[in-house]
Coordinates of C-alpha atoms (C1' of nucleotides) in Angstrom, one line a residue:
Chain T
X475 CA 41.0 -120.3 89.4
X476 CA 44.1 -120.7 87.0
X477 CA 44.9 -117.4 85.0
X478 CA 45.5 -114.0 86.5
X479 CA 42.1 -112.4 85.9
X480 CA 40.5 -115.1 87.7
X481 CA 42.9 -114.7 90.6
X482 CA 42.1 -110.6 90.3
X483 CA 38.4 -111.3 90.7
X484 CA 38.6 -112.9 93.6
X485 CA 41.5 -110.8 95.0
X486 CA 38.8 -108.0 94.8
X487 CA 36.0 -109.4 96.3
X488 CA 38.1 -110.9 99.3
X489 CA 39.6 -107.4 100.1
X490 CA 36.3 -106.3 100.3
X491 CA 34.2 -109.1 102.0
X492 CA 37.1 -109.5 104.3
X493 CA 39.1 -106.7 105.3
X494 CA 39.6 -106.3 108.8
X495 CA 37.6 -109.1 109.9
X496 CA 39.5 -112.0 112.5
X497 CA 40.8 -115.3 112.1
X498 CA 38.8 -117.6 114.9
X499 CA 40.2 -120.6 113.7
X500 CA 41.2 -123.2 110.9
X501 CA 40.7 -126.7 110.3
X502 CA 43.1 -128.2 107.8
X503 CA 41.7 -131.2 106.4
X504 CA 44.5 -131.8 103.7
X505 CA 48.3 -131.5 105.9
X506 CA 49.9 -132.0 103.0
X507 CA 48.9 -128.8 101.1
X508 CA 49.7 -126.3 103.8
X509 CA 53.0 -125.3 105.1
X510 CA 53.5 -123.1 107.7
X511 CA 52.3 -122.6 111.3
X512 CA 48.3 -122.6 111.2
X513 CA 48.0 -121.4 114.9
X514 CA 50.1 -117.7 113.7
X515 CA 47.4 -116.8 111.8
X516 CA 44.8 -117.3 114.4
X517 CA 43.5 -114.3 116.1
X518 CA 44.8 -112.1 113.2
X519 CA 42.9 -109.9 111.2
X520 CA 42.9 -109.3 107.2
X521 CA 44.6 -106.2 105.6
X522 CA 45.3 -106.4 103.0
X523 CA 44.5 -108.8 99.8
X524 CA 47.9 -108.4 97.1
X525 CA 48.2 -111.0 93.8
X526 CA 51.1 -111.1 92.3
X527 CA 50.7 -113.2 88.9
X528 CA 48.5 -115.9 89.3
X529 CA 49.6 -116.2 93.4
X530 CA 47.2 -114.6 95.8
X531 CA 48.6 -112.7 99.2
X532 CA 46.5 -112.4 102.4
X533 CA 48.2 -109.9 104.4
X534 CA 47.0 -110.4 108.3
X535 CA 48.2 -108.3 111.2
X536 CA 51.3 -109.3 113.3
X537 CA 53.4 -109.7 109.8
X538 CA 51.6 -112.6 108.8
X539 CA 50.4 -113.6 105.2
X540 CA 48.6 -116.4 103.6
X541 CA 50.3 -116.9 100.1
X542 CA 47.2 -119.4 97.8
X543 CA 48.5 -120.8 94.8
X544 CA 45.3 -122.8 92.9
X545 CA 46.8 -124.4 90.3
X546 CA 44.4 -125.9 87.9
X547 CA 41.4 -126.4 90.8
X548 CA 41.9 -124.3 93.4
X549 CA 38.7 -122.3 94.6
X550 CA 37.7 -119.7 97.2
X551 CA 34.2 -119.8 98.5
X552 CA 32.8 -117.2 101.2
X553 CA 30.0 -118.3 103.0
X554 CA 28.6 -115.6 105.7
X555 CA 26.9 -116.6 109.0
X556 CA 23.5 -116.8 107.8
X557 CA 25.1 -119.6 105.2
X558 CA 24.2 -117.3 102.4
X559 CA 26.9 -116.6 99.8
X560 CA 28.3 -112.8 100.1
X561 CA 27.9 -110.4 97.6
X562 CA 24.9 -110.0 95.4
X563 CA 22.9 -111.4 92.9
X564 CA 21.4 -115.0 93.1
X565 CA 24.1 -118.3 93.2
X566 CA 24.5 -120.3 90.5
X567 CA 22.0 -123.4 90.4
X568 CA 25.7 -125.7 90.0
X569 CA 26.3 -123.9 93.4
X570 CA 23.9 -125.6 95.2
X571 CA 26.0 -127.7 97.3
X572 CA 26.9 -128.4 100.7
X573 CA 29.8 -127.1 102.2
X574 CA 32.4 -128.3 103.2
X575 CA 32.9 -130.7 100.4
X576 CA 34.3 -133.1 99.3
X577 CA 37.1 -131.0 98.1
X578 CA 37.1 -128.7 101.0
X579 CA 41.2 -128.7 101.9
X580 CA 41.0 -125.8 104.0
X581 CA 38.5 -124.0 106.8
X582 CA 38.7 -120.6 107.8
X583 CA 36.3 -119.4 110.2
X584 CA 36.4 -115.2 111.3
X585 CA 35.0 -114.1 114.3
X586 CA 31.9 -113.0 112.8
X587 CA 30.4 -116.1 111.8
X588 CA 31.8 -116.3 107.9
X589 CA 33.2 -119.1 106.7
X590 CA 35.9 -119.1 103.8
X591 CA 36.7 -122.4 102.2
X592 CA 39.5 -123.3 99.9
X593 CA 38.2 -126.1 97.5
X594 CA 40.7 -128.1 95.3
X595 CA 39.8 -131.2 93.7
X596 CA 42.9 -132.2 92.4
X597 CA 45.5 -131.5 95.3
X598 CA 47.9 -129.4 93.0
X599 CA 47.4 -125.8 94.6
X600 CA 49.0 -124.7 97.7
X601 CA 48.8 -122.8 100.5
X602 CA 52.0 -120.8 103.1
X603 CA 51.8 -119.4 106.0
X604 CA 54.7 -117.6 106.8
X605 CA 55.6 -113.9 108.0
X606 CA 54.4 -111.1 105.5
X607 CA 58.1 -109.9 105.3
X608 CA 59.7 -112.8 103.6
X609 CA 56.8 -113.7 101.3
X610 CA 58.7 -111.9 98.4
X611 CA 61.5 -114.3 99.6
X612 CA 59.3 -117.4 98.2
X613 CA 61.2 -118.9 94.9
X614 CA 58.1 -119.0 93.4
X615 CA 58.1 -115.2 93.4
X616 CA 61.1 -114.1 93.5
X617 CA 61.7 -115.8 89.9
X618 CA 58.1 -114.1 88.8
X619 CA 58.3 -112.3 85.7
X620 CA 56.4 -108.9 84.9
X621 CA 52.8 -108.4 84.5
X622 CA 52.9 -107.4 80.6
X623 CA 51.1 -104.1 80.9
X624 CA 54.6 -103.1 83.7
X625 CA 57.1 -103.3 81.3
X626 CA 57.6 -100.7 78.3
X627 CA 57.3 -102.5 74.8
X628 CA 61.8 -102.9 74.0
X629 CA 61.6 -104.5 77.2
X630 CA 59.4 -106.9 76.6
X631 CA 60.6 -107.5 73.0
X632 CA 63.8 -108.2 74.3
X633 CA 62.5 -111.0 76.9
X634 CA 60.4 -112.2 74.5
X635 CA 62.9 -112.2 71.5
X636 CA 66.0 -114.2 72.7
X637 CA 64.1 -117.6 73.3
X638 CA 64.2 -120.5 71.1
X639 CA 60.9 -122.3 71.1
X640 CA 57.1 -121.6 70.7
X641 CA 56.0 -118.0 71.2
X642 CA 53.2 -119.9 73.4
X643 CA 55.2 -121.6 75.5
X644 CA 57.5 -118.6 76.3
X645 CA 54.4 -116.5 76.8
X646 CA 53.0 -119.5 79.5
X647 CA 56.4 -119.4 81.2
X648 CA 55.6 -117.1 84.2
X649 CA 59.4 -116.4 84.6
X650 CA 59.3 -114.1 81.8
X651 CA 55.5 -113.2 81.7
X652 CA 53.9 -113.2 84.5
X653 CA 49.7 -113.9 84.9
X654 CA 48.8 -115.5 81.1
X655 CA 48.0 -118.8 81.4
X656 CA 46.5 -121.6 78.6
X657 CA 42.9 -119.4 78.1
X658 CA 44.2 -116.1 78.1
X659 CA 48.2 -117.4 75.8
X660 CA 44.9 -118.9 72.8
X661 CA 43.2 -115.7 72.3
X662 CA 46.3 -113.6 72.8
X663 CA 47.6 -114.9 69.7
X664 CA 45.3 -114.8 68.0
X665 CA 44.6 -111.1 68.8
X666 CA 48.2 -110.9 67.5
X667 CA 47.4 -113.1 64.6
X668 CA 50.4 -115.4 65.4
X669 CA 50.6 -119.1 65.0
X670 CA 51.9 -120.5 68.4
X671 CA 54.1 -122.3 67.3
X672 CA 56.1 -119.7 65.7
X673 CA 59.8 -119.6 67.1
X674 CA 59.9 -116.2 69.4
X675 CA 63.6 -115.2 68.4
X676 CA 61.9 -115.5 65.1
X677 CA 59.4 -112.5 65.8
X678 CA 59.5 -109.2 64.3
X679 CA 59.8 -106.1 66.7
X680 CA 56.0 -105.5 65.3
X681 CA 54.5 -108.7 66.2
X682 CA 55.8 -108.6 69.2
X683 CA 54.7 -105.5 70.2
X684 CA 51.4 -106.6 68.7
X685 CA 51.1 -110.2 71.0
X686 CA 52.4 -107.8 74.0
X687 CA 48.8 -105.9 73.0
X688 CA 46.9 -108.6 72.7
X689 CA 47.8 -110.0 75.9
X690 CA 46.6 -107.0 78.0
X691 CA 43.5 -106.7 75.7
X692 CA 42.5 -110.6 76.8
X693 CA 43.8 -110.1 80.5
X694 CA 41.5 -106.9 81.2
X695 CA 38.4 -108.3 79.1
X696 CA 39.3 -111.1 81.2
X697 CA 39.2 -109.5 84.2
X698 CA 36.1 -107.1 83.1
X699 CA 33.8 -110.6 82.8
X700 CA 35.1 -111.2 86.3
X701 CA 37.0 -114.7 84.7
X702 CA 36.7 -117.6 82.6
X703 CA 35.0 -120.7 83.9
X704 CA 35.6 -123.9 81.5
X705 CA 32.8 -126.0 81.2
X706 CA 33.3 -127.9 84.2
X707 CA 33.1 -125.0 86.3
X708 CA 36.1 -125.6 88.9
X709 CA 36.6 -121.6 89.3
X710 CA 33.9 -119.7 90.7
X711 CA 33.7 -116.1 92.3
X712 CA 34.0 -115.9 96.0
X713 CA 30.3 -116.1 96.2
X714 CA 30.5 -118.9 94.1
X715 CA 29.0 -117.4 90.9
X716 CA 30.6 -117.8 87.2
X717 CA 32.7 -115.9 85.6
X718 CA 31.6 -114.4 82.2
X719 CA 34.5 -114.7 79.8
X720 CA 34.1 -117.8 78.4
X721 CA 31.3 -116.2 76.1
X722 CA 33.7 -113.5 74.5
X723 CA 36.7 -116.1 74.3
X724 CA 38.5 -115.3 71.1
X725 CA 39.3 -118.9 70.4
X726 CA 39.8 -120.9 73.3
X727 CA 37.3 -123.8 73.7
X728 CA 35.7 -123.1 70.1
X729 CA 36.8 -125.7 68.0
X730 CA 34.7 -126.0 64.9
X731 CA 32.9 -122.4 65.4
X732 CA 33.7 -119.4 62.9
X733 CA 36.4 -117.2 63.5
X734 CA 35.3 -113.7 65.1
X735 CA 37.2 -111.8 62.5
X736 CA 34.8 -114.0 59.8
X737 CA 37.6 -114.4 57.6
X738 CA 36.0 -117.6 56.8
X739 CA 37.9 -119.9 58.9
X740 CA 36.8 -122.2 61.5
X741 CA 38.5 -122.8 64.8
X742 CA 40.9 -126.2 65.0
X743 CA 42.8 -127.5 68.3
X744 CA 46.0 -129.5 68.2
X745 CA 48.7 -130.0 70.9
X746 CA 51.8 -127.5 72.1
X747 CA 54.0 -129.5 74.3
X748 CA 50.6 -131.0 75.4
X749 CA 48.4 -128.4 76.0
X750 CA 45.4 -128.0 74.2
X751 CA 46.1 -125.0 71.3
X752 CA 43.6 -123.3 69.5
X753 CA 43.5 -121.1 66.4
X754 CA 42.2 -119.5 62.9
X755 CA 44.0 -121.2 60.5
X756 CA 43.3 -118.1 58.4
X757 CA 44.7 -115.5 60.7
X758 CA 47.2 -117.5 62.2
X759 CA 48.9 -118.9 59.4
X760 CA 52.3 -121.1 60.7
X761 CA 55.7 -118.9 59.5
X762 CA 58.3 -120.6 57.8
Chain D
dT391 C1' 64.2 -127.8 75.9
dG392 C1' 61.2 -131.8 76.4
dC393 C1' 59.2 -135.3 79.1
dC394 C1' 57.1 -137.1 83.2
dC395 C1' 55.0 -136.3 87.3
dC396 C1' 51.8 -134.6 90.8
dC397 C1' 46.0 -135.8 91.4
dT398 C1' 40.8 -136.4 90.6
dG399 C1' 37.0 -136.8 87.7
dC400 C1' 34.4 -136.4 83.5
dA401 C1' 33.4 -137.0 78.5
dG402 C1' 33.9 -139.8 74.6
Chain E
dC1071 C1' 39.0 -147.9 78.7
dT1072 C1' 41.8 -143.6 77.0
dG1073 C1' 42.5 -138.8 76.9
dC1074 C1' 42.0 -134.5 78.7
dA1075 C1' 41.5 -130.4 82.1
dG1076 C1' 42.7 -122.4 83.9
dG1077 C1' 49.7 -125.1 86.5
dG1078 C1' 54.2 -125.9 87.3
dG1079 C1' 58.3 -128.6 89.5
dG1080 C1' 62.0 -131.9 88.7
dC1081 C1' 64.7 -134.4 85.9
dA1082 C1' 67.7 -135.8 81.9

DNA sequence: TGCCCCCTGCAG
DNA sequence: CTGCAGGGGGCA
């Protein structure tokens, strides 16, 4: 449920399915993804939901908090007591599957029959428990950069500006931008017409101030399509439903499909330090 | 700053 | 079989 919309979505929906409802009991099945005392949040009842950057926060009563990091594969999934998926509208046909499954990590039943499970195929995400007040102690966040529509455009120019590699690596490094992850950093740039491999110290002021644009422009459509799920559908809403973004993406996932500004060109991939890049390669012409 | 690693599973 | 997948930590 990688990028921060994704996160958002289901920040939203668990505030609302899940607010003020009590903690009967948890069955880890994976020991080593947890940390934290599992009996402290038992008998404890949800407050309030906060995200910070792609990290979820679960805020319980008696100053506990359930801090979810998923990573590349992480996945909520509310079931209610009648084993029907909460909130409206019908589940996905790829939803039609037993749970717990095989990637079930985590249990959490409430006292009023739902069940919550956290998925993760691939064991990367995490999961604290650990007292609401010394959440923001967690290295993770405390090194957390700004959300890019917090900060006024000089300041993020200036974060931006003084590093020496890729603008989409520096705009993947959460330390300095907080939420964009490898969907959202593609169509960013190219909302901002920038190659991505274009050095950031190497940016003009209005480039900069055009990719800082961009970057809320994806993130809200992002969050306004409730997501993005890739084609092998590892994020899914709370009620296990897809997220629409995928079918606006700019030019993530498109290779060999025309350019949305049809400027003639025709979507490529190639590597950054690994990760799978995508662009115009007539809007987003490499700068010497 | 760049590489390797953590893992599972699927497409080519 | 190899390569690749919404992330990021540790190491030189």
């Amino acid at each position: 449920m990688p990028e921060l919309p994704e996160v958002e979505t289901v920040r939203g929906q668990l505030a609302k399915a899940l607010s003020g409802h009590t903690i009967s009991e948890v069955i880890v099945h994976a020991p080593r993804m947890v940390t934290g005392e599992v009996k402290d949040i038992l008998k404890q009842s949800i407050q309030t939901v906060r995200r910070f950057g792609k990290v979820l926060v679960i805020d319980c009563t008696g100053n506990i908090s359930v801090v979810i990091h998923f990573k590349m594969s992480g996945q909520l999934i509310l079931i209610q007591k009648d084993g029907k998926r909460i909130a409206g509208g019908h589940p996905s046909a790829d939803w039609v599957q037993a749970l717990p499954s095989a990637h079930t990590r985590v249990t959490f039943l409430f006292a009023n029959g739902d069940t919550l499970y956290f998925n993760d195929q691939r064991f990367f995400g995490w999961i604290k428990i650990m007292p609401t007040d010394t959440v923001a102690e967690l290295s993770y966040l405390k090194h957390l950069g700004p959300e890019p529509w917090d900060i006024a455009d000089d300041d993020f120019f200036s974060r931006i500006h003084k590093k020496n590699k890729a603008i989409k690596l520096v705009i993947l490094d959460q330390e300095i931008i907080s939420g964009v992850g490898n969907i959202y950093a593609n169509d960013a740039l190219w909302e901002a017409s920038l190659h991505p491999e274009t050095i950031a110290k190497q940016l003009t002021k209005e480039q900069v101030s055009r990719l800082q644009s961009g970057i809320i422009t994806v993130l809200k459509d992002g969050i306004r399509y409730k997501g993005a799920t890739a084609a092998d559908a590892k994020y899914v809403h709370l009620d296990g439903m897809l997220g629409t973004y995928q079918h606006h993406a700019r030019v993530y996932d498109r290779t060999g499909e025309s350019c949305r500004r049809n400027d003639g060109g025709i979507i490529e991939k190639f590597a950054v330090a690994g990760r799978g890049t995508y662009i115009c390669p007539v809007c987003q012409k490499k700068q010497s």
